[in-house]
XYZ file of N, CA, C and O in Angstrom:
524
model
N 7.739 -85.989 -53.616
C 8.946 -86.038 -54.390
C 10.040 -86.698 -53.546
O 10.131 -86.432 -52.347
N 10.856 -87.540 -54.140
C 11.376 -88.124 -52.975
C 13.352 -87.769 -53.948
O 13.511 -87.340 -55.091
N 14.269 -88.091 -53.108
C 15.618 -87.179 -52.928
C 16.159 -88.122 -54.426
O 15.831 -89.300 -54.285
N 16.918 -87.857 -55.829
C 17.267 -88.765 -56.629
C 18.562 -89.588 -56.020
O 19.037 -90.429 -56.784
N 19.295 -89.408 -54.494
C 20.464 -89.844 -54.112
C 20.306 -90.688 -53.579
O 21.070 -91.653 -53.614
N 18.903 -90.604 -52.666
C 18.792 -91.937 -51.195
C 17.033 -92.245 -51.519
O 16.769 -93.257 -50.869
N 15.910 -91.821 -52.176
C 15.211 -91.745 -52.003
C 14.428 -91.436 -50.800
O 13.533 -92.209 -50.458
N 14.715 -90.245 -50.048
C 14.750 -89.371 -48.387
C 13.522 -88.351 -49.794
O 13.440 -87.939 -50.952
N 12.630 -88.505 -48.055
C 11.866 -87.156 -48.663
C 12.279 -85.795 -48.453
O 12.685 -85.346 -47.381
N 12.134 -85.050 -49.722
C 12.235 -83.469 -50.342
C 11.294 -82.891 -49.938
O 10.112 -83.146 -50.173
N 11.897 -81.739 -49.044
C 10.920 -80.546 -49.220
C 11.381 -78.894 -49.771
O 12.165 -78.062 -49.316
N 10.563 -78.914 -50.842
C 10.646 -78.008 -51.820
C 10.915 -76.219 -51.080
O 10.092 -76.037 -50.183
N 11.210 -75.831 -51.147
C 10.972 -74.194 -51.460
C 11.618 -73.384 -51.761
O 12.807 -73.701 -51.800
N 11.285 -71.931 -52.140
C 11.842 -70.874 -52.925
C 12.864 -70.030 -52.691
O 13.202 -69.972 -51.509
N 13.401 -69.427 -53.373
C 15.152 -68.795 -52.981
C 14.753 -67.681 -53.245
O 13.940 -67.572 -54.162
N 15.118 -66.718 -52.658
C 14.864 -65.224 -52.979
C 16.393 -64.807 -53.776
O 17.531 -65.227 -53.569
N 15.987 -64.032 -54.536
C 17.038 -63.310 -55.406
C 18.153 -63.425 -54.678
O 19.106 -64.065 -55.122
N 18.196 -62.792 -53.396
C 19.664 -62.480 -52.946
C 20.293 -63.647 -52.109
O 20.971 -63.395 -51.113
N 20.001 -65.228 -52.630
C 20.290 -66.543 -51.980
C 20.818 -66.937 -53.369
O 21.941 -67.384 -53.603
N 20.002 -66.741 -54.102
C 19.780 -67.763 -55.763
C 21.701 -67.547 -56.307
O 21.773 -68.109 -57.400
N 23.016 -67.014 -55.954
C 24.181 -67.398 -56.540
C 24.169 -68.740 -55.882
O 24.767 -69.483 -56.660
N 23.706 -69.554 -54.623
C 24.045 -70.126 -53.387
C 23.470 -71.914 -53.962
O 23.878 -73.070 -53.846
N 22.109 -71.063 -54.711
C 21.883 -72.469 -54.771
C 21.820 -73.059 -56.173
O 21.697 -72.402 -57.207
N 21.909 -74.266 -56.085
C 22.256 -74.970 -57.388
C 21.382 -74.956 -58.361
O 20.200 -75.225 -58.578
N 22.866 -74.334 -59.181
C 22.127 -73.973 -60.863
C 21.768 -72.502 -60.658
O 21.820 -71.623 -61.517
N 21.357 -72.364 -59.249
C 21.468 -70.760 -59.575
C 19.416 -70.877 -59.389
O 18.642 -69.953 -59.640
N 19.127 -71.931 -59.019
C 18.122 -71.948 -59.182
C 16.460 -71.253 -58.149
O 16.118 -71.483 -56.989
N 15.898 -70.516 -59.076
C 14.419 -69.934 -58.256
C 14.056 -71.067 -56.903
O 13.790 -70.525 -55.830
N 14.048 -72.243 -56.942
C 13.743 -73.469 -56.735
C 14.165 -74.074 -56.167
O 14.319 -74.944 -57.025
N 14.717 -74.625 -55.037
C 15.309 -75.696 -54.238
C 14.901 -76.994 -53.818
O 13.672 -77.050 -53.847
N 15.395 -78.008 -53.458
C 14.274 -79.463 -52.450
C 15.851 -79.442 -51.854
O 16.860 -79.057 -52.444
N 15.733 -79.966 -50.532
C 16.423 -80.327 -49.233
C 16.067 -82.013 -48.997
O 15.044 -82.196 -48.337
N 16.748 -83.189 -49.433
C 16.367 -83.917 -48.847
C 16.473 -84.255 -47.152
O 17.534 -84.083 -46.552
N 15.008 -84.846 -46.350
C 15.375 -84.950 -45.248
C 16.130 -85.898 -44.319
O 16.153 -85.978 -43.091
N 16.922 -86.799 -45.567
C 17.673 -87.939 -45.179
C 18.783 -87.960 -45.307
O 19.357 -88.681 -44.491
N 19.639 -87.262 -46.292
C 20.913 -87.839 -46.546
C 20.971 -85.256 -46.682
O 21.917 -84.537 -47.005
N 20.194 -85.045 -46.453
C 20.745 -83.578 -46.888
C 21.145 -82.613 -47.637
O 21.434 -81.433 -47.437
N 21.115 -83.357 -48.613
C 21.378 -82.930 -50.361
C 20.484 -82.154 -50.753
O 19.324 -82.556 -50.838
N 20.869 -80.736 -51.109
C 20.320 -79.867 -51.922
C 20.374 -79.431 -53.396
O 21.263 -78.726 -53.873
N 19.221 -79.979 -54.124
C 19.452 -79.908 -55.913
C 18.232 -78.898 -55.924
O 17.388 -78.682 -55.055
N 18.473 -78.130 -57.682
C 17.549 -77.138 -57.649
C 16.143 -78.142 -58.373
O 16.167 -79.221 -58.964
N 15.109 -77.312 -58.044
C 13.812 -78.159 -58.250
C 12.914 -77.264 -58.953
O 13.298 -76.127 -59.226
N 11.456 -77.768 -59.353
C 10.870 -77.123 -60.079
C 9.707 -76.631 -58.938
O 9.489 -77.258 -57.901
N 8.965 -75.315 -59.358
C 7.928 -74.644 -58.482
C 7.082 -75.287 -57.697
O 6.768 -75.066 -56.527
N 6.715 -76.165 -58.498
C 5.231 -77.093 -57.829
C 4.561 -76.446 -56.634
O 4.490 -76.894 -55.489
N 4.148 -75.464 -57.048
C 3.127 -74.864 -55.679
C 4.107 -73.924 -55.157
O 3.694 -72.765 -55.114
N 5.102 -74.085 -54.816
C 5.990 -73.400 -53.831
C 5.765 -71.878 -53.422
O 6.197 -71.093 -54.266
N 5.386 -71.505 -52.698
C 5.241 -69.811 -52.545
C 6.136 -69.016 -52.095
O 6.470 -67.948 -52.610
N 6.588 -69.531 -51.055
C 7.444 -68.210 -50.143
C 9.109 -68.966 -49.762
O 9.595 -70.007 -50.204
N 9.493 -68.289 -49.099
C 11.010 -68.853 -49.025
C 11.088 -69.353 -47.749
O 11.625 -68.683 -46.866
N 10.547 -70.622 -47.494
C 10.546 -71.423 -45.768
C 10.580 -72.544 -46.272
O 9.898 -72.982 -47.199
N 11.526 -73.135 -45.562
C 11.587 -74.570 -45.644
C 10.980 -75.261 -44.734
O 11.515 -75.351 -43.629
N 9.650 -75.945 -45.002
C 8.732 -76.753 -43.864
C 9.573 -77.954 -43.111
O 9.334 -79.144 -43.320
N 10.296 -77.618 -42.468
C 11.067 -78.684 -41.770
C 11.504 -78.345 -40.325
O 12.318 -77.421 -40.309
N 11.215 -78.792 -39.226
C 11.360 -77.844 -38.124
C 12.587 -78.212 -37.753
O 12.747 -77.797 -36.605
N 13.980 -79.039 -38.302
C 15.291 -78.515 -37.676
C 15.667 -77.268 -37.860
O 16.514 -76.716 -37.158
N 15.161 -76.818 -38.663
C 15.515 -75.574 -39.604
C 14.801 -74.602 -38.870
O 13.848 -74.793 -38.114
N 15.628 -73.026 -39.314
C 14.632 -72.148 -38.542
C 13.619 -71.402 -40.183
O 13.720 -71.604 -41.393
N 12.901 -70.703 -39.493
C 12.104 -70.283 -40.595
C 12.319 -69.053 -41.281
O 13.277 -68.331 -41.003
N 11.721 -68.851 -41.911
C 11.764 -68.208 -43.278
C 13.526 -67.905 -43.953
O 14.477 -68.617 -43.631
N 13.603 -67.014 -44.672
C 14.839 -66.698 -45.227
C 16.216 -67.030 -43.899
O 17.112 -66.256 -44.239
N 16.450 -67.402 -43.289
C 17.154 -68.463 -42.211
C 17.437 -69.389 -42.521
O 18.574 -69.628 -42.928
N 16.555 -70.202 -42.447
C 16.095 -71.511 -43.126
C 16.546 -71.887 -43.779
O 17.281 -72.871 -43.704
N 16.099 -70.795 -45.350
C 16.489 -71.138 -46.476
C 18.209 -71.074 -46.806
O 18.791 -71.701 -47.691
N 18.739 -70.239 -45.933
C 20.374 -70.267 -46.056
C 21.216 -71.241 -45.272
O 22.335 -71.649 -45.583
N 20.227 -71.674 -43.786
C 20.889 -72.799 -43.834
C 20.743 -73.831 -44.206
O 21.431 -74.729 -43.720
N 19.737 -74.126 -45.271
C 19.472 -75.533 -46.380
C 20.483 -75.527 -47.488
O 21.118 -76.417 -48.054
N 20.418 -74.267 -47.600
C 21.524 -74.329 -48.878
C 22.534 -74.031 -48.141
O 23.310 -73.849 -49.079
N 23.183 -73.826 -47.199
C 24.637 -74.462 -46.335
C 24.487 -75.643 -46.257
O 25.541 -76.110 -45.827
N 23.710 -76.475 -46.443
C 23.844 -78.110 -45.900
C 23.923 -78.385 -46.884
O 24.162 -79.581 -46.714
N 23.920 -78.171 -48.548
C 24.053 -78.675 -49.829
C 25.473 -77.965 -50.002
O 25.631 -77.524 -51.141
N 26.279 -77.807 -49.342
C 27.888 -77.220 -49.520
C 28.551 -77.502 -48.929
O 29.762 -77.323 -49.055
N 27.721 -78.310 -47.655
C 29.179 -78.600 -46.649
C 30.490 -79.668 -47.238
O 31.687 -79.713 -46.953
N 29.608 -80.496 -48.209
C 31.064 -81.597 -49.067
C 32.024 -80.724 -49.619
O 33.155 -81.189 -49.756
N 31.783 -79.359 -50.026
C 32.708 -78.651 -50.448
C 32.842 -77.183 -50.076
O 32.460 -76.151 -50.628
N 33.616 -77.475 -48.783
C 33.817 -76.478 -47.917
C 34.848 -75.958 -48.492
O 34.832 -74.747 -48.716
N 35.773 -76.605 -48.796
C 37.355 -75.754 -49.364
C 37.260 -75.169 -50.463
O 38.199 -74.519 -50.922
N 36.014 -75.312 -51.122
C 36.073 -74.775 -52.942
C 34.786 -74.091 -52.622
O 34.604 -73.503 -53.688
N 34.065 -73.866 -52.085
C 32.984 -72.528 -51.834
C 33.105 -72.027 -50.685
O 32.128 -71.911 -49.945
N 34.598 -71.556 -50.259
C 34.343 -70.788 -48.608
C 33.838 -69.577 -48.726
O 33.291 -69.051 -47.757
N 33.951 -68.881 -50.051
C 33.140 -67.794 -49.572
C 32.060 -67.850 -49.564
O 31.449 -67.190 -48.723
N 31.271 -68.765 -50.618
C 29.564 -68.916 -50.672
C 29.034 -69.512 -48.924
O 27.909 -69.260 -48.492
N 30.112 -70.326 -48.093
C 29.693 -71.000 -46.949
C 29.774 -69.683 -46.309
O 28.710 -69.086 -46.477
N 30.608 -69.018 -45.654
C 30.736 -68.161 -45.141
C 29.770 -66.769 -45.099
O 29.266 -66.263 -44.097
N 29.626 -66.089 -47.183
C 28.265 -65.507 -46.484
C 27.160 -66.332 -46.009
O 26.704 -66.023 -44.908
N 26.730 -67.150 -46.517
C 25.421 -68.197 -46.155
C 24.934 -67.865 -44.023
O 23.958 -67.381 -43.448
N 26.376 -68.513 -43.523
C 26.400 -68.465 -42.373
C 25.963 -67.051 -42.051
O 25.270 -66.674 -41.106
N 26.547 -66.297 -43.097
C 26.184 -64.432 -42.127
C 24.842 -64.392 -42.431
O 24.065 -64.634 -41.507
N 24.223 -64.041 -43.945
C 23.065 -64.799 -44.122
C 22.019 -64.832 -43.179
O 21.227 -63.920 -42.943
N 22.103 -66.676 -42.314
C 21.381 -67.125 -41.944
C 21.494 -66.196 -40.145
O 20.483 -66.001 -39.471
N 22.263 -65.960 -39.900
C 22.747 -65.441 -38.565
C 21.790 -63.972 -38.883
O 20.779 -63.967 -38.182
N 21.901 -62.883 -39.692
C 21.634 -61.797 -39.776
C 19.593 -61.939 -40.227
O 18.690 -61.113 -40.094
N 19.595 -63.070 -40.650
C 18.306 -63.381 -40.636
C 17.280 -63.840 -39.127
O 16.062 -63.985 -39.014
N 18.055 -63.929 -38.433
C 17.812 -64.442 -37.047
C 18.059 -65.664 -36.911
O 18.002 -65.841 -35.694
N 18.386 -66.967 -37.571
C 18.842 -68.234 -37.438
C 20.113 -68.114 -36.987
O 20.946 -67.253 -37.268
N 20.234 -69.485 -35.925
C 21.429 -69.828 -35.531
C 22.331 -70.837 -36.438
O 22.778 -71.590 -35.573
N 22.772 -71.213 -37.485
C 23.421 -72.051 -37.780
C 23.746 -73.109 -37.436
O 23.394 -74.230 -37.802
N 25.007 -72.488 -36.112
C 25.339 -73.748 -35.506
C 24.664 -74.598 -34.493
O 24.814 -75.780 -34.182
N 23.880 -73.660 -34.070
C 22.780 -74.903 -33.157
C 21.958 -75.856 -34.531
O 21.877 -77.083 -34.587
N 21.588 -75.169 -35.227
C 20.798 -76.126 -36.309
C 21.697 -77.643 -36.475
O 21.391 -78.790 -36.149
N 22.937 -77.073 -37.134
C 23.760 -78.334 -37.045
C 24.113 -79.518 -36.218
O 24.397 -80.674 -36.531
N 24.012 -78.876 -35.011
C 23.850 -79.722 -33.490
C 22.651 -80.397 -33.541
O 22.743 -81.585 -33.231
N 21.527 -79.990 -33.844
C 20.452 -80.652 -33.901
C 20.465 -81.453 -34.743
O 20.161 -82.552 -34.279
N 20.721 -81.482 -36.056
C 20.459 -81.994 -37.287
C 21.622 -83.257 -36.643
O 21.269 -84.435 -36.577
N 22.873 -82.844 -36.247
C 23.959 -83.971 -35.658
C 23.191 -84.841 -34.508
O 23.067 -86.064 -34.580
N 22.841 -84.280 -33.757
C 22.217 -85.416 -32.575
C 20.843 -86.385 -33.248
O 20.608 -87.566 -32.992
N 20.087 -85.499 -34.135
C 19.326 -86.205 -35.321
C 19.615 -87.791 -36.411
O 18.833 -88.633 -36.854
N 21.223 -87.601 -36.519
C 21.581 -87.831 -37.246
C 22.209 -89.472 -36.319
O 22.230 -90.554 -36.906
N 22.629 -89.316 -34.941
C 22.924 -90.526 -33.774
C 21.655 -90.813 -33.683
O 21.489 -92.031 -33.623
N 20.864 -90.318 -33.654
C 19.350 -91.310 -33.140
C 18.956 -92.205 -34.250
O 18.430 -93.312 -34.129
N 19.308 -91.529 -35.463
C 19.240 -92.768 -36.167
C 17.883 -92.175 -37.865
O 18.163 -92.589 -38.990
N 16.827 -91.416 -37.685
C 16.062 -90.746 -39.028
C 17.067 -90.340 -39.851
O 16.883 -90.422 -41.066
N 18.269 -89.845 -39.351
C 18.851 -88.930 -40.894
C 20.555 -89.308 -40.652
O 21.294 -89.609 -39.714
N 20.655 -89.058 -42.292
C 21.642 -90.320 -42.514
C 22.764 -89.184 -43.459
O 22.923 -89.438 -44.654
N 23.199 -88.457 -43.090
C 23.628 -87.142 -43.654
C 24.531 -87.545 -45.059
O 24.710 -88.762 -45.105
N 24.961 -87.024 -45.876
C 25.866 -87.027 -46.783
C 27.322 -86.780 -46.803
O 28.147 -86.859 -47.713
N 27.440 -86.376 -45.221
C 28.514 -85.818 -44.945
C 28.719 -85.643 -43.356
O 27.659 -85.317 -42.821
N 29.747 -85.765 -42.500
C 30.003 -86.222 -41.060
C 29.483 -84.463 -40.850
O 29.676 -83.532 -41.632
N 28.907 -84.455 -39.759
C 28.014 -83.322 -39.754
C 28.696 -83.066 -38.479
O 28.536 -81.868 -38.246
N 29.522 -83.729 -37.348
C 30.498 -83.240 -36.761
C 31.552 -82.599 -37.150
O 31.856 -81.561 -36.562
N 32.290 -83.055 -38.167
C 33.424 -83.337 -38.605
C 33.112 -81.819 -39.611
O 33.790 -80.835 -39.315
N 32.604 -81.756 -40.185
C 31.880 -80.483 -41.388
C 31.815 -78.710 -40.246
O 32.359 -77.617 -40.407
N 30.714 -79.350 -38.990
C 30.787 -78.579 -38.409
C 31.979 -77.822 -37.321
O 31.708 -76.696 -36.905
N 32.965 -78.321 -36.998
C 34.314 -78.199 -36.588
C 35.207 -77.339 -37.815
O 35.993 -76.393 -37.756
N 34.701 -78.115 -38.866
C 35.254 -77.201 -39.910
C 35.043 -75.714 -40.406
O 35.831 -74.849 -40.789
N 33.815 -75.751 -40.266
C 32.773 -74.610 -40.615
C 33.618 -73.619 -39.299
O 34.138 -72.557 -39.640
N 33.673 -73.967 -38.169
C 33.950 -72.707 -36.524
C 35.076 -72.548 -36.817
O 35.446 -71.436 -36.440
N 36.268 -73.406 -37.584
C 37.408 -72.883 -37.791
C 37.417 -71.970 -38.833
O 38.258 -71.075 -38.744
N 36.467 -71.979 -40.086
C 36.725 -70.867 -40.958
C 36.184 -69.684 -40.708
O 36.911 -68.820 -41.197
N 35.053 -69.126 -40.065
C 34.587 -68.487 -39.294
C 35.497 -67.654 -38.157
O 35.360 -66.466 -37.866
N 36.361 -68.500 -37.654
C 37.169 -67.944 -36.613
C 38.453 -67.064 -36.786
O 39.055 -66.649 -35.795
């Protein structure tokens, strides 16, 4: 399945109940593209558990909150509270957030991923609302 924004490949997986206000549409269903970062809701196709097969990401329900933080960062000022739990979320799940972002940012200078959004500039934003 490839991303409808950049054509970046999607990888699919599932939202558990207590994610699904977070992600779009509200949806069982997610894809993450791995190019530009965009998160739209998607259909099952196989999907089982709630991990996003992508190793910037950490795994399981982690993962999945910080994928759907990376489909919100364009609108940080009009979902701070959805960003904000997300971050607790992914933190209380055992994921680090902001290292993910660091990675996904130094990812993003080498040149594979092409973000949707300054992933410095997002993340500076993100430690000030947090703080």
């Amino acid at each position: 399945m490839s991303c409808p924004a950049c054509d970046g490949e999607q990888r699919s997986f599932a939202v558990p109940p207590s994610l699904r206000p977070y992600a779009p549409d509200t949806a069982a269903w997610a894809s993450l593209c791995t190019t530009c970062l965009r998160v739209v809701a998607a259909d099952a196709n196989g999907v089982a558990d709630a991990t996003v097969e992508w190793e910037p990401l950490p795994t399981g329900e982690a993962g999945v909150a910080v994928a759907l933080l990376l489909g919100l960062l364009d609108s940080l000022a009009l979902r701070r509270a959805d960003v904000t739990a997300l971050l607790e979320h992914a933190e209380t799940a055992g994921g680090d957030p902001f290292l993910t972002l660091d990675r996904l940012s130094e990812m993003a200078a080498s040149g594979p991923l092409e973000p949707h959004v300054d992933l410095d500039r997002r993340t500076a934003q993100l430690a000030s609302l947090v703080d």
